[in-house]
């Protein structure tokens, strides 16, 4: 299992390494403490360039979702559902949701992050509805 997909940016290698470990971390601005996802060269709030990588709990609430009824990539058979989640820590993350949970989706439903091994050989996070 590789640490990350081959298409990571120069700023998010630490993110993909943390996902591979099953303990996601995101950037926290060293100047104003703003949490940011996705990783970036500078803080969107204060433009500071220094950041620490801090763990997140992986819990949040659903803001929106869409279900693709057409298969676009071999590793994602249709239907495939993508969710937009506001993490408890504040940032918004886009990911998949376990297909078994698709029928229970609604705005505001609590979710938590889990991990799975992608058929292309790396680990990804996805959300499941938390009880």
mmCIF file of C-alpha atoms in Angstrom:
data_model
loop_
_atom_site.group_PDB
_atom_site.id
_atom_site.type_symbol
_atom_site.label_atom_id
_atom_site.label_comp_id
_atom_site.label_asym_id
_atom_site.label_seq_id
_atom_site.Cartn_x
_atom_site.Cartn_y
_atom_site.Cartn_z
ATOM 1 C CA UNK A 1 0.000 0.000 0.000
ATOM 2 C CA UNK A 2 1.574 3.292 -1.023
ATOM 3 C CA UNK A 3 1.323 6.307 1.273
ATOM 4 C CA UNK A 4 -0.728 8.400 -1.134
ATOM 5 C CA UNK A 5 -2.151 8.654 -4.619
ATOM 6 C CA UNK A 6 0.326 9.748 -7.245
ATOM 7 C CA UNK A 7 -1.471 13.066 -7.781
ATOM 8 C CA UNK A 8 -0.722 14.854 -4.484
ATOM 9 C CA UNK A 9 0.281 18.506 -4.536
ATOM 10 C CA UNK A 10 3.534 19.805 -3.042
ATOM 11 C CA UNK A 11 1.584 20.938 0.029
ATOM 12 C CA UNK A 12 -0.364 17.843 1.008
ATOM 13 C CA UNK A 13 2.144 14.994 1.233
ATOM 14 C CA UNK A 14 1.835 15.092 5.041
ATOM 15 C CA UNK A 15 -1.954 14.843 4.704
ATOM 16 C CA UNK A 16 -1.732 11.700 2.544
ATOM 17 C CA UNK A 17 0.838 10.141 4.897
ATOM 18 C CA UNK A 18 -1.526 10.711 7.834
ATOM 19 C CA UNK A 19 -4.438 9.126 5.943
ATOM 20 C CA UNK A 20 -2.219 6.111 5.182
ATOM 21 C CA UNK A 21 -1.592 5.836 8.945
ATOM 22 C CA UNK A 22 -5.332 6.063 9.698
ATOM 23 C CA UNK A 23 -4.989 9.289 11.702
ATOM 24 C CA UNK A 24 -5.775 12.289 9.500
ATOM 25 C CA UNK A 25 -3.967 15.558 10.165
ATOM 26 C CA UNK A 26 -4.605 18.959 8.593
ATOM 27 C CA UNK A 27 -2.753 22.244 8.607
ATOM 28 C CA UNK A 28 -3.079 24.759 11.434
ATOM 29 C CA UNK A 29 -1.706 28.237 10.831
ATOM 30 C CA UNK A 30 1.156 28.999 13.203
ATOM 31 C CA UNK A 31 0.220 32.687 13.279
ATOM 32 C CA UNK A 32 -3.593 32.785 13.669
ATOM 33 C CA UNK A 33 -4.449 29.121 14.446
ATOM 34 C CA UNK A 34 -6.856 28.808 11.487
ATOM 35 C CA UNK A 35 -7.332 25.190 10.452
ATOM 36 C CA UNK A 36 -7.220 24.647 6.730
ATOM 37 C CA UNK A 37 -8.141 21.916 4.326
ATOM 38 C CA UNK A 38 -7.030 21.302 1.708
ATOM 39 C CA UNK A 39 -3.396 21.992 2.451
ATOM 40 C CA UNK A 40 -2.031 25.204 0.970
ATOM 41 C CA UNK A 41 1.088 27.343 0.793
ATOM 42 C CA UNK A 42 -0.398 30.050 3.009
ATOM 43 C CA UNK A 43 -3.265 30.714 5.382
ATOM 44 C CA UNK A 44 -6.412 32.060 3.702
ATOM 45 C CA UNK A 45 -7.142 34.238 6.744
ATOM 46 C CA UNK A 46 -3.824 35.943 7.583
ATOM 47 C CA UNK A 47 -1.594 34.815 4.681
ATOM 48 C CA UNK A 48 0.913 33.315 7.120
ATOM 49 C CA UNK A 49 3.155 30.709 5.522
ATOM 50 C CA UNK A 50 4.050 28.642 8.584
ATOM 51 C CA UNK A 51 1.761 25.795 9.651
ATOM 52 C CA UNK A 52 1.727 22.799 11.948
ATOM 53 C CA UNK A 53 -0.046 19.543 11.145
ATOM 54 C CA UNK A 54 -2.644 18.658 13.788
ATOM 55 C CA UNK A 55 -4.848 15.591 14.139
ATOM 56 C CA UNK A 56 -8.584 15.864 13.575
ATOM 57 C CA UNK A 57 -11.258 13.766 15.231
ATOM 58 C CA UNK A 58 -12.841 12.962 11.888
ATOM 59 C CA UNK A 59 -16.345 13.831 13.030
ATOM 60 C CA UNK A 60 -18.694 16.276 11.396
ATOM 61 C CA UNK A 61 -22.094 16.891 9.839
ATOM 62 C CA UNK A 62 -23.336 16.540 6.290
ATOM 63 C CA UNK A 63 -23.801 19.816 4.410
ATOM 64 C CA UNK A 64 -24.645 18.318 1.020
ATOM 65 C CA UNK A 65 -24.173 15.267 -1.184
ATOM 66 C CA UNK A 66 -24.594 13.995 -4.710
ATOM 67 C CA UNK A 67 -24.927 10.511 -6.113
ATOM 68 C CA UNK A 68 -23.303 9.674 -9.421
ATOM 69 C CA UNK A 69 -25.399 7.175 -11.344
ATOM 70 C CA UNK A 70 -22.832 6.773 -14.092
ATOM 71 C CA UNK A 71 -19.448 5.135 -13.652
ATOM 72 C CA UNK A 72 -16.581 7.456 -14.573
ATOM 73 C CA UNK A 73 -13.637 5.540 -13.103
ATOM 74 C CA UNK A 74 -13.173 1.761 -12.789
ATOM 75 C CA UNK A 75 -12.532 1.951 -9.028
ATOM 76 C CA UNK A 76 -15.844 3.759 -8.408
ATOM 77 C CA UNK A 77 -18.786 1.686 -9.637
ATOM 78 C CA UNK A 78 -22.143 3.418 -9.893
ATOM 79 C CA UNK A 79 -23.907 4.493 -7.854
ATOM 80 C CA UNK A 80 -21.205 6.393 -5.968
ATOM 81 C CA UNK A 81 -22.088 9.043 -3.408
ATOM 82 C CA UNK A 82 -19.932 12.046 -2.586
ATOM 83 C CA UNK A 83 -20.570 14.051 0.591
ATOM 84 C CA UNK A 84 -19.633 17.529 1.740
ATOM 85 C CA UNK A 85 -18.943 17.477 5.478
ATOM 86 C CA UNK A 86 -18.227 20.293 7.910
ATOM 87 C CA UNK A 87 -15.726 18.878 10.358
ATOM 88 C CA UNK A 88 -16.197 19.593 14.077
ATOM 89 C CA UNK A 89 -12.941 21.514 13.874
ATOM 90 C CA UNK A 90 -14.438 23.828 11.218
ATOM 91 C CA UNK A 91 -13.021 23.045 7.763
ATOM 92 C CA UNK A 92 -15.184 21.548 5.033
ATOM 93 C CA UNK A 93 -14.104 18.224 3.531
ATOM 94 C CA UNK A 94 -15.378 16.435 0.432
ATOM 95 C CA UNK A 95 -15.218 12.642 0.410
ATOM 96 C CA UNK A 96 -17.227 9.506 -0.248
ATOM 97 C CA UNK A 97 -19.738 7.942 2.056
ATOM 98 C CA UNK A 98 -20.198 4.231 2.572
ATOM 99 C CA UNK A 99 -22.872 3.132 0.105
ATOM 100 C CA UNK A 100 -24.837 1.367 2.843
ATOM 101 C CA UNK A 101 -25.342 4.793 4.467
ATOM 102 C CA UNK A 102 -26.507 6.587 1.307
ATOM 103 C CA UNK A 103 -30.210 6.041 2.008
ATOM 104 C CA UNK A 104 -29.870 7.684 5.460
ATOM 105 C CA UNK A 105 -28.307 10.931 4.241
ATOM 106 C CA UNK A 106 -29.854 14.248 5.156
ATOM 107 C CA UNK A 107 -28.485 17.681 5.873
ATOM 108 C CA UNK A 108 -27.096 17.859 9.383
ATOM 109 C CA UNK A 109 -26.724 14.116 9.924
ATOM 110 C CA UNK A 110 -23.603 13.315 12.005
ATOM 111 C CA UNK A 111 -20.833 11.363 10.303
ATOM 112 C CA UNK A 112 -17.412 10.065 11.212
ATOM 113 C CA UNK A 113 -14.338 9.294 9.170
ATOM 114 C CA UNK A 114 -13.189 5.765 8.449
ATOM 115 C CA UNK A 115 -10.475 4.449 6.158
ATOM 116 C CA UNK A 116 -10.396 1.938 3.344
ATOM 117 C CA UNK A 117 -7.847 0.540 0.942
ATOM 118 C CA UNK A 118 -8.488 1.840 -2.561
ATOM 119 C CA UNK A 119 -8.258 -0.682 -5.432
ATOM 120 C CA UNK A 120 -5.453 1.424 -6.948
ATOM 121 C CA UNK A 121 -3.204 0.609 -3.980
ATOM 122 C CA UNK A 122 -3.475 3.422 -1.449
ATOM 123 C CA UNK A 123 -5.605 4.297 1.558
ATOM 124 C CA UNK A 124 -8.428 6.835 1.490
ATOM 125 C CA UNK A 125 -10.785 8.236 4.066
ATOM 126 C CA UNK A 126 -14.537 8.133 3.745
ATOM 127 C CA UNK A 127 -17.447 8.892 6.003
ATOM 128 C CA UNK A 128 -20.063 6.714 7.649
ATOM 129 C CA UNK A 129 -23.137 7.876 9.511
ATOM 130 C CA UNK A 130 -22.426 7.871 13.230
ATOM 131 C CA UNK A 131 -24.957 6.609 15.657
#
